[in-house]
XYZ file of C-alpha atoms in Angstrom:
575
model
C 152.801 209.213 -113.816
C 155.343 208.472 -116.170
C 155.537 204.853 -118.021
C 157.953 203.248 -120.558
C 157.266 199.504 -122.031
C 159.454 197.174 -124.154
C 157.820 193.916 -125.953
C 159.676 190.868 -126.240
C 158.656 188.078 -128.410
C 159.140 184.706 -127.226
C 160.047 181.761 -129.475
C 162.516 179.659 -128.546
C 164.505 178.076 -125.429
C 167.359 180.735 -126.728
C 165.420 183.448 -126.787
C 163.767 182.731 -123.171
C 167.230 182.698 -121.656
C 167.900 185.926 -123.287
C 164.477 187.422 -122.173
C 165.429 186.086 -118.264
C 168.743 187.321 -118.131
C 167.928 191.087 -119.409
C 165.362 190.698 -116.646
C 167.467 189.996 -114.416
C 169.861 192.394 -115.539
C 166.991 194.929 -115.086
C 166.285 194.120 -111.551
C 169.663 194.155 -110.834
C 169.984 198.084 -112.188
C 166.985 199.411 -110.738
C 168.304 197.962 -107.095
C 165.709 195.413 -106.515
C 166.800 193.200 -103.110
C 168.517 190.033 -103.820
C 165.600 187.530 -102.171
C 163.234 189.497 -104.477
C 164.878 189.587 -107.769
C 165.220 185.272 -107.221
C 161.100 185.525 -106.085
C 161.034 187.446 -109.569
C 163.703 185.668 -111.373
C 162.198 181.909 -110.181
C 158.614 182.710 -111.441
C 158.899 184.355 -114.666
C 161.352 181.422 -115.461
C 158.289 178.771 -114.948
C 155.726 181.043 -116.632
C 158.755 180.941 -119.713
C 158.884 177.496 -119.153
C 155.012 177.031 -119.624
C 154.385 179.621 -122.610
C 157.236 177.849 -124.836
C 155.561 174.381 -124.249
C 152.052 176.252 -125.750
C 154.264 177.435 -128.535
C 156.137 180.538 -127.608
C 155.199 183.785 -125.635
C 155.198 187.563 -125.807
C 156.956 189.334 -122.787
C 155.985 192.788 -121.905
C 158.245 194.688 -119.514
C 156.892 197.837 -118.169
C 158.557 200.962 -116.108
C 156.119 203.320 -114.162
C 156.733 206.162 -111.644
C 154.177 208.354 -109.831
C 154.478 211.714 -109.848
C 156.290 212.651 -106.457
C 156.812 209.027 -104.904
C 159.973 208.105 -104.763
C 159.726 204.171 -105.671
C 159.577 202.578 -109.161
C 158.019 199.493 -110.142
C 159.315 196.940 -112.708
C 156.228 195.296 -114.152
C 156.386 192.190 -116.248
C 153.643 190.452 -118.441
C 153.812 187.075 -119.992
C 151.058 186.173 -122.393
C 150.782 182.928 -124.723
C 151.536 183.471 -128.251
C 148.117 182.185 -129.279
C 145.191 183.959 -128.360
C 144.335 183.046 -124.692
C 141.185 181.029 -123.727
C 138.496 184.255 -123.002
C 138.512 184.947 -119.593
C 141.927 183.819 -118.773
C 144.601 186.465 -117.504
C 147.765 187.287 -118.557
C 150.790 185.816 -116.045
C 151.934 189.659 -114.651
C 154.872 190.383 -111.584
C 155.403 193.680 -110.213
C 158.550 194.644 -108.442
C 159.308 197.493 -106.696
C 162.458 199.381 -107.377
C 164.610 202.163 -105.545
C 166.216 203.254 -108.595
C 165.024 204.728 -111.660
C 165.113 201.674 -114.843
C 164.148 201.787 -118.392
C 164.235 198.815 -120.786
C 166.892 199.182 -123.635
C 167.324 196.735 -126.635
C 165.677 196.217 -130.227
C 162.196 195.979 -130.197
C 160.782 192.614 -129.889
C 164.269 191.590 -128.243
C 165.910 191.434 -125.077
C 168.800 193.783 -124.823
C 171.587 190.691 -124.169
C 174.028 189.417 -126.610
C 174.679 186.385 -127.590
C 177.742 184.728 -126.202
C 179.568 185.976 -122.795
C 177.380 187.962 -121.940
C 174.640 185.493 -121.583
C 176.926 182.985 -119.870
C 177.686 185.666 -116.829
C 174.221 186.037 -116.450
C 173.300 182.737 -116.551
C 176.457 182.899 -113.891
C 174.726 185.669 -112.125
C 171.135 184.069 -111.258
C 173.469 181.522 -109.204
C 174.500 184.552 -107.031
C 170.955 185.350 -106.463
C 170.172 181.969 -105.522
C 173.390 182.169 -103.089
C 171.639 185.393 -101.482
C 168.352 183.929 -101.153
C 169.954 180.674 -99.174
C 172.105 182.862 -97.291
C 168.696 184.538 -96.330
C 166.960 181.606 -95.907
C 169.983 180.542 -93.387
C 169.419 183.412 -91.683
C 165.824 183.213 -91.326
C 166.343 179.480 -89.978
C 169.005 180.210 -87.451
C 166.149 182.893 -86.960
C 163.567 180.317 -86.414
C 166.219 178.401 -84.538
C 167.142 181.069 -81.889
C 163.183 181.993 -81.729
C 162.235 178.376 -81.166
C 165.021 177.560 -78.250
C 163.738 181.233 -77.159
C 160.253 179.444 -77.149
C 161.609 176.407 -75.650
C 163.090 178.136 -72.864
C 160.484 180.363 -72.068
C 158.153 177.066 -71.663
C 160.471 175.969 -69.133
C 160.512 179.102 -67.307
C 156.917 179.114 -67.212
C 156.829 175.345 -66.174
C 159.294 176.029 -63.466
C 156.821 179.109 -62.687
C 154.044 176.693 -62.203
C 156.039 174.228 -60.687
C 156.928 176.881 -58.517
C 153.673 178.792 -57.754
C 152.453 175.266 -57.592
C 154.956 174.230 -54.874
C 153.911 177.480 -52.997
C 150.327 176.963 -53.303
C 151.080 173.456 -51.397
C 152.869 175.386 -48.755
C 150.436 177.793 -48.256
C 148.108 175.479 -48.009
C 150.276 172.959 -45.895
C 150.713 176.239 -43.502
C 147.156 177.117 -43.371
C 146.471 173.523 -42.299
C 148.896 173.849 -39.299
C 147.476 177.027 -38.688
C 144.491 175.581 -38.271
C 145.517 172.894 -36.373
C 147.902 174.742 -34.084
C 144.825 176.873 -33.136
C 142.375 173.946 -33.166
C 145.121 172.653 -30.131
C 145.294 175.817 -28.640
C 141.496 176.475 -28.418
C 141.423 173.111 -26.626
C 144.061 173.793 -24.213
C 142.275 177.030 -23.910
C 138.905 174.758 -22.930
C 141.130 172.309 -20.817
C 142.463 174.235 -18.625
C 139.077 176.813 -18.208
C 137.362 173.553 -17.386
C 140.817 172.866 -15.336
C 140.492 176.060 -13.274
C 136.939 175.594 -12.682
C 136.591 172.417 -11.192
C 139.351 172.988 -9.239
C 137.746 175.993 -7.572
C 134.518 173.671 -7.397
C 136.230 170.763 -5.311
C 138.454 172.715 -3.348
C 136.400 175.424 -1.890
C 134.831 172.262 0.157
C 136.062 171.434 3.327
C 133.394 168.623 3.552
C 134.735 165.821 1.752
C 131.273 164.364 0.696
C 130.249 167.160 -0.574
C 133.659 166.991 -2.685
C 132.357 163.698 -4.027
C 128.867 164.795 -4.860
C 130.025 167.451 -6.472
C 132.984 166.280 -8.901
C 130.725 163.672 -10.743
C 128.346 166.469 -11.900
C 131.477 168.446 -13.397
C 132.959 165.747 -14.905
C 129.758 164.103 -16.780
C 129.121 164.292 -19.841
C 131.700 166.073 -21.571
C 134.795 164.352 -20.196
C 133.273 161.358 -19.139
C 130.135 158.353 -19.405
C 130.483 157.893 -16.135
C 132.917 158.860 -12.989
C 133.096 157.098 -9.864
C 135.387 157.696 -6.298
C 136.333 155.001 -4.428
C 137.541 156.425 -0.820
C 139.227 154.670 1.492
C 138.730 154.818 5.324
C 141.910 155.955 7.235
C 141.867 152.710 9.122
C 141.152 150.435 6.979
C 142.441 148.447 3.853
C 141.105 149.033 0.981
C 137.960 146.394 0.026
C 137.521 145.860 -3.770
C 134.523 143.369 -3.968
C 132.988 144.413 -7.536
C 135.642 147.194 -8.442
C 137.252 147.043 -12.282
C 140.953 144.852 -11.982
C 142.370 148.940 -13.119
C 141.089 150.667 -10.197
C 142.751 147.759 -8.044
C 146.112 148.352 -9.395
C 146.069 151.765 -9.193
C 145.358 151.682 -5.949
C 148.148 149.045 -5.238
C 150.603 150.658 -7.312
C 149.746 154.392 -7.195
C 149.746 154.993 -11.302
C 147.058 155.386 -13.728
C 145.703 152.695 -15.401
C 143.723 152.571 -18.909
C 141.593 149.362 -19.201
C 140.508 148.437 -23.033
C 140.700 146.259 -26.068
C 143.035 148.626 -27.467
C 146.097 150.549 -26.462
C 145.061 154.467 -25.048
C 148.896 156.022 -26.039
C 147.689 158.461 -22.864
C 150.730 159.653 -21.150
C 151.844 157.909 -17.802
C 149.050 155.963 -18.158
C 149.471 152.051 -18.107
C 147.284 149.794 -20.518
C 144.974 146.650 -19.166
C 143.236 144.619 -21.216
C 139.499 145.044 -21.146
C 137.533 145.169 -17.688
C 134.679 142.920 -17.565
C 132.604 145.427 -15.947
C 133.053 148.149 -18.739
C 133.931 145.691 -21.973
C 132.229 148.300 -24.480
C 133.793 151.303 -23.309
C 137.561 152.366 -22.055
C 138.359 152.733 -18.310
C 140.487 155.543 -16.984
C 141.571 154.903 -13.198
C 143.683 157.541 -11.217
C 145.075 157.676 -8.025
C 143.852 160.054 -5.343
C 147.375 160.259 -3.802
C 148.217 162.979 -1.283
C 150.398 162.063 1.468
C 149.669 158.415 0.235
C 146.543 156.829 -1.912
C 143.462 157.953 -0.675
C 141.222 156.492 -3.112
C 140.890 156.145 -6.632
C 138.644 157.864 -9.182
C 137.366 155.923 -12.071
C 135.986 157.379 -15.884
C 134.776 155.809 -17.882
C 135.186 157.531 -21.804
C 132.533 159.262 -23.019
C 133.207 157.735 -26.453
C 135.443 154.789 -28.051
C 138.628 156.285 -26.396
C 140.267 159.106 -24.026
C 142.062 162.086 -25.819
C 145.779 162.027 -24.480
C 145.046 165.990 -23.847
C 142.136 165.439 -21.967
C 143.778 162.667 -19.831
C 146.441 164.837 -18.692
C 144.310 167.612 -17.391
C 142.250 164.393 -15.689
C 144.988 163.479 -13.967
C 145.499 167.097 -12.988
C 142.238 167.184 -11.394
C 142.602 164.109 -9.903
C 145.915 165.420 -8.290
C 143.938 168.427 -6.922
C 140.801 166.825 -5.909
C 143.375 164.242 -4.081
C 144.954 167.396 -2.174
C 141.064 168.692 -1.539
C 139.834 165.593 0.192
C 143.040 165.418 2.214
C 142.854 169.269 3.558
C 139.042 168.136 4.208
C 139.907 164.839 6.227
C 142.606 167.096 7.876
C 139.529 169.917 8.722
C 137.173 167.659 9.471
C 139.709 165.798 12.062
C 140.878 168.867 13.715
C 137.359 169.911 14.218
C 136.255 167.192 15.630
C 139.115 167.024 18.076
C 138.986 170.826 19.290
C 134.993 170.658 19.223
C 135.768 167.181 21.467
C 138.083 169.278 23.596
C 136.203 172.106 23.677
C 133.337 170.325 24.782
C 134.875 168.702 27.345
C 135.913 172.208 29.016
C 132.360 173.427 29.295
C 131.115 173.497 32.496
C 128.269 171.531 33.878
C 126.031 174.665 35.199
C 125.674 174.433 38.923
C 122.434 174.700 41.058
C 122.060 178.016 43.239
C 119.379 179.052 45.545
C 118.006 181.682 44.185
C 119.571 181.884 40.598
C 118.250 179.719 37.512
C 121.151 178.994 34.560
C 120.708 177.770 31.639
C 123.497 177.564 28.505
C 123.829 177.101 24.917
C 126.689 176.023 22.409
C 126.749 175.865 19.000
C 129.645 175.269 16.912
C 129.975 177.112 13.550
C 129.203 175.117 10.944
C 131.201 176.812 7.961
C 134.628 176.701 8.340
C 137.147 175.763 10.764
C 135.862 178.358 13.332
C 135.643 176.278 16.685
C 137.153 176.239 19.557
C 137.148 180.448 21.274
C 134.209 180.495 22.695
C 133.173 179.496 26.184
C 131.059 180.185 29.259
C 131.346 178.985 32.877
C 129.835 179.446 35.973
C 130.818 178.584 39.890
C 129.612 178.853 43.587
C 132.483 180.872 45.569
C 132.757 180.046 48.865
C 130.670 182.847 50.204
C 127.934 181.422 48.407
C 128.526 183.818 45.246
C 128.132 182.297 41.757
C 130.000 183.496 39.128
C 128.807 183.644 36.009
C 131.369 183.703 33.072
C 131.209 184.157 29.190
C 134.163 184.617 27.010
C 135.885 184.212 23.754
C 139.241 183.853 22.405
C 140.544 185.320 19.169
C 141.372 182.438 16.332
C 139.935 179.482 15.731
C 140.917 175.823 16.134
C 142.293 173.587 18.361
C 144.863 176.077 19.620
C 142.206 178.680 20.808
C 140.182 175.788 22.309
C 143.689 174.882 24.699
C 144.430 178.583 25.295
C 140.420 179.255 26.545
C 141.184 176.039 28.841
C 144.019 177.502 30.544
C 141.904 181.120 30.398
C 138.768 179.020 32.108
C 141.488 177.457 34.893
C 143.242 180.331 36.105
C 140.055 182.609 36.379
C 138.582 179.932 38.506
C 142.138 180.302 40.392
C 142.278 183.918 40.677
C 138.092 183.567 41.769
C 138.815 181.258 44.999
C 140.725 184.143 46.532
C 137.919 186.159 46.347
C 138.742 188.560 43.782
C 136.344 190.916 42.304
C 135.333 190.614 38.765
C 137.361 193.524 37.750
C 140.414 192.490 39.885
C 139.655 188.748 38.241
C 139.787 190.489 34.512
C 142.985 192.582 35.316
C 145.048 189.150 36.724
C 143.547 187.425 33.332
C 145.326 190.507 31.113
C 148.056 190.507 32.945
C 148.687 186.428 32.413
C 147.825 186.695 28.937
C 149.715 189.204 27.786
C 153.099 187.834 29.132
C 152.235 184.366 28.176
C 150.338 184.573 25.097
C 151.280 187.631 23.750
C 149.350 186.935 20.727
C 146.516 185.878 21.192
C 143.677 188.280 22.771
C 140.287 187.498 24.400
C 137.126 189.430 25.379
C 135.233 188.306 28.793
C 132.123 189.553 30.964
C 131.944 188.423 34.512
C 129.247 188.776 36.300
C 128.305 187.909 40.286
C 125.419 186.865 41.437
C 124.642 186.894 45.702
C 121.794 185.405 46.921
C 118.857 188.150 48.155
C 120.808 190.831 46.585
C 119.238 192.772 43.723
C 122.814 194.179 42.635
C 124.813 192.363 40.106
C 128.392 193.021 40.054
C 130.020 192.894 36.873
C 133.184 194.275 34.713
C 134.082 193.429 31.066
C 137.070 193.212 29.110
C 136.037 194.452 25.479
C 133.252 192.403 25.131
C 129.510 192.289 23.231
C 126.942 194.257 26.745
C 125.450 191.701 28.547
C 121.225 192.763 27.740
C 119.016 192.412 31.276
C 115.203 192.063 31.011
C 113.190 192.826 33.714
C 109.926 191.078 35.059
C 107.564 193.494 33.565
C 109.420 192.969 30.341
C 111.641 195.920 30.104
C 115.117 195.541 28.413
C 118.109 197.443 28.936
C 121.408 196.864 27.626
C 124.362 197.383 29.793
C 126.619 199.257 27.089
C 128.676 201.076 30.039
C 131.997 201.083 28.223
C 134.134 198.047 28.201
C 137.703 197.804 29.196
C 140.022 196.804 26.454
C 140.620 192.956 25.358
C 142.740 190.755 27.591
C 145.957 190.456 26.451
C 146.742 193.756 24.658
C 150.069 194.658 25.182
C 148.907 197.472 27.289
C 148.780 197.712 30.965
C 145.563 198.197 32.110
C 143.255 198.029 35.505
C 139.330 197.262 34.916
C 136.762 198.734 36.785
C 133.487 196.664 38.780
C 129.768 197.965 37.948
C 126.740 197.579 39.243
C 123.645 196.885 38.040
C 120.265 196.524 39.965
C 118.313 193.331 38.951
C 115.156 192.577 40.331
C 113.574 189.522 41.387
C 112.289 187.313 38.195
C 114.725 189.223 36.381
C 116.686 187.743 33.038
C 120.077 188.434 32.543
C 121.906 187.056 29.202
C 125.471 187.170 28.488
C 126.478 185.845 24.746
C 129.543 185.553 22.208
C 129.563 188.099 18.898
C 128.676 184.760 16.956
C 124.697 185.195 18.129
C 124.859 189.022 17.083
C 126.963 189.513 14.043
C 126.718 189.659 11.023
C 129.143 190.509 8.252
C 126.863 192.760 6.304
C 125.388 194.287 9.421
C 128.253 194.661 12.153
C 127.462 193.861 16.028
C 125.145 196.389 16.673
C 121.713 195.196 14.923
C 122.239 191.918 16.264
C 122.059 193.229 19.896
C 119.084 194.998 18.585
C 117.425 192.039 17.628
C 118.821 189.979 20.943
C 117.065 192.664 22.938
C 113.844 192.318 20.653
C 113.989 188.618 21.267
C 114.215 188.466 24.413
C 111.406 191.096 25.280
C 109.234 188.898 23.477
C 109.895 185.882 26.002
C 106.039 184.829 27.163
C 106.008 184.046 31.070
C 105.547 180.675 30.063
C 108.843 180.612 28.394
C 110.362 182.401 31.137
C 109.840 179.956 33.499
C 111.704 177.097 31.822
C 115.257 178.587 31.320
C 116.226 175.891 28.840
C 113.033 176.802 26.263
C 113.615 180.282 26.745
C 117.323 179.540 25.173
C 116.015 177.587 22.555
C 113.221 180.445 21.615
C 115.738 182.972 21.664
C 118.090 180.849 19.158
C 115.466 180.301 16.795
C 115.019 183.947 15.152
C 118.797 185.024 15.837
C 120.053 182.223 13.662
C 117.283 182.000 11.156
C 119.783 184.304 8.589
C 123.390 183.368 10.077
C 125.650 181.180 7.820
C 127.076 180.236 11.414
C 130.567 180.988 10.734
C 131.582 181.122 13.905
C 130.743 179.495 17.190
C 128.142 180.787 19.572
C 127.427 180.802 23.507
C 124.548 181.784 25.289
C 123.747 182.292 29.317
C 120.874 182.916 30.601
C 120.631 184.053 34.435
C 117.013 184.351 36.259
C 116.798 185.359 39.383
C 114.430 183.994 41.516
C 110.920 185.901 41.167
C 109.603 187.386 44.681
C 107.664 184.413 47.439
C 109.654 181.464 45.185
């Protein structure tokens, strides 16, 4: 390391200005930066300041240099020129230098004249003040930029937050509807299940008190306290003794009517004020209009007020249970009539010497499937008596008019004497120019007094099934001719069949034998066990022998079709 020193003695004000400027021409030589040399220049000129007040000062300014570092320092000690208080240090600065410095003057003096000289540096410090303002400038338009830096960067980041604030609101304002919008979607979802259900329920009916029955039970709780149908009869006006003042209007006006103490908002609904009979709870009354108001049908809410979704599919349902109870009234109406009618066509069974009849009909009793069955039978003027069964295909009142004219004209074509086959052929003929689409099966049989042989023929109908007085059954499955009416031309052939005396012949319709899940032929089956299990006693009174054969043929049948049933007995032997 290599050191030099230089001691300068301290005495007056003169020879402190001396001692400051030679520093400050030594900081100025060995390159130390401006703001440094006033740092440097500032403090040694107070620790001056206090040493002359305590009576003058010794100033020791020292040069060192390590071996192989570049840099230089400048080191300057200030002591008192009295001997300090023990313990107290000496006032030292060190400043570090790029370029190499050693002090130069007298010993004991500062190396500045008197004079000039000291007046340009006294000159100079202000030039080292200058640098450290301009510095300090800088480092405040430094602060400046870094604080409006600052500045704006807090408003970015309060935009930021008003921003991911803002979105956070949206996303929750979104999630909300999302919510909601499937909230209102799983209800529409329930709505119109429940919709499509009770819709099915009402109009699978064609009984319209079993619509009523049944619409209540669908309807309570969920959508409603309590649910009540006011129908009117057809021929009547509607009474209201003890109905809510709603249900009257809508029945006098045809629109829905809400009745409470505040207003329901339900959509093409009209508000009443409270009904007296339901002051606690609101009143919904709809219209069962269908080709005019049928009824009405009154709910009461199952809690302080009807959802406007909910009423709409209610007056849905009302709609469609109007248009059920109308198609049942219709049914029921056009049942009655071709049931009336065909009633009315069936024959009042004649009494014959030596032949016992006895008949059966039973209209079906699911579905509109009356009217194509029928049986007959007649004395011919040779004392003959034919005995006729027959169906028409379809149902309703047009089969029952089209088995009328089928029932006339075979009594026609049987006063000339026909045969039954030559009877059947005039039938097909008739009906297949006439009605060329409807088709009908028959089996005619004839019966002459004291002759065992039956003549019969059949036109694609179920075999008639004889049982003979020993109990033996046969069934007469010769092969039928085709339907009447096909649009085929076609000649039917007569057969015979022997029947004893006390014998029991019986001729039926397909509704006694079939069954969907079976087909025809285990019904005959069972006909043919039935009737084989006739007891003498039974035998003997035609009508109970009907009845007894009824009983376990229709046990199982959902009676979806009509049925007819003739039973012939010939006279047993010495009657």
């Amino acid at each position: 390391m290599t050191t030099a020193s230089d001691v300068w003695h301290i005495a007056s004000v003169s020879d402190a200005a001396r001692a400051r400027a030679a520093a400050a021409r030594l900081a100025v030589a060995a390159g130390a930066p401006a703001l440094e040399r006033a740092r440097f220049l500032t403090a040694l000129t107070d620790r001056l300041r206090q040493c002359l007040a305590q009576g003058g000062a010794e100033l020791v300014v020292t040069t060192e240099q390590a071996t192989g570092d570049p840099d230089r320092w400048l080191r300057v000690d200030v002591r008192t020129a009295r001997l300090p208080a023990e313990g107290t240090p000496a006032w030292q600065f060190t400043l570090t230098c790029p370029r190499p410095v050693r002090p130069s003057g007298p010993a004991g003096h500062p190396a500045v004249p008197d004079g000039t000289e000291l007046a340009e540096a006294l000159l100079a410090a202000d030039e080292d003040t200058a640098a450290a303002l301009d510095r300090l400038d800088e480092l405040e338009e430094l602060v400046r930029f870094h604080r409006e830096e600052l500045h704006q960067t807090n408003q970015g980041v309060l935009a930021l937050h008003a921003e991911l604030d803002a979105a956070s609101r949206a996303q929750r304002e979104l999630l909300d509807a999302e919510r909601t919008a499937r909230a209102a979607a799983e209800n529409a979802r329930r709505l119109l299940t429940f919709l499509t259900t009770a819709s099915a329920v009402v109009t699978t009916s064609l009984d319209h008190e079993d619509i009523v029955r049944r619409l209540p039970r669908l309807l309570v709780p969920e959508y409603a306290d309590r649910a009540d149908i006011w129908i009117f009869d057809d021929d009547q006006v509607p009474r209201h003794g003890g109905r809510p003042a709603a249900a009257v209007t809508a029945a006098r006006t045809g629109r829905p009517q809400h009745a409470a103490d505040h207003p329901g908002g339900l959509p093409g609904v009209e508000d009443h004020p409270p009904s007296v009979l339901s002051p606690d709870r609101p009143l919904l009354c709809v219209p069962l209009t269908a080709r005019g108001v049928l009824g009405v049908l009154t709910l009461t809410a199952p809690g302080p007020r009807f959802d406007p979704d909910t009423c709409v599919m209610l007056l849905e349902l009302a709609r469609r249970l109007a248009t059920a109870l109308d198609n049942a009234r219709r049914y029921e109406q056009h049942r009655d009539t071709a049931e009336a009618l065909q009633r009315a066509q069936l024959t009042e069974l004649p009494a014959s010497e030596g032949l016992f009849l006895a008949a059966r009909y039973l209209p079906a009793t699911h579905g509109l499937n009356i009217g194509g069955d029928w049986y007959d039978a007649f004395a011919q003027p040779d004392g003959s008596v034919l005995a006729v069964i027959g169906d028409v295909t379809g149902h309703g009142l047009r089969a029952a008019v089209i088995m009328g004219q089928l029932r006339t004209a075979l009594r026609a074509y049987a006063v000339e004497g026909d045969s039954p086959a030559r009877i059947l052929t005039r039938l097909h003929h008739m009906l297949r120019h006439q009605q060329p689409e409807l088709y009908a099966t028959a089996v005619i049989a004839r019966f002459r007094p004291g002759d065992p042989d039956v003549v019969w023929a059949a036109a694609g109908h179920p075999p008639a099934v004889v049982r003979s007085p020993d109990g033996e059954v046969r069934v007469l499955d010769t092969k039928p001719g085709i339907m009447l009416g096909v649009p085929l031309a076609y000649e039917y052939e007569d057969h015979v069949v022997h029947v004893g005396p006390g014998s029991t012949v019986a001729l039926y319709t397909d509704g006694l034998v079939e069954r969907r899940a079976q087909g025809i032929d285990p019904g005959i089956d069972r006909l043919a066990h039935a009737l084989a299990a006739l007891s003498p006693a039974e035998l003997e009174n035609l009508d109970t022998s009907a009845d007894s054969l009824l009983k376990p043929m229709l046990h199982d049948s959902e009676r979806d079709d009509d049925i007819c049933l003739l039973l012939c007995r010939t006279a047993p032997e010495g009657a």
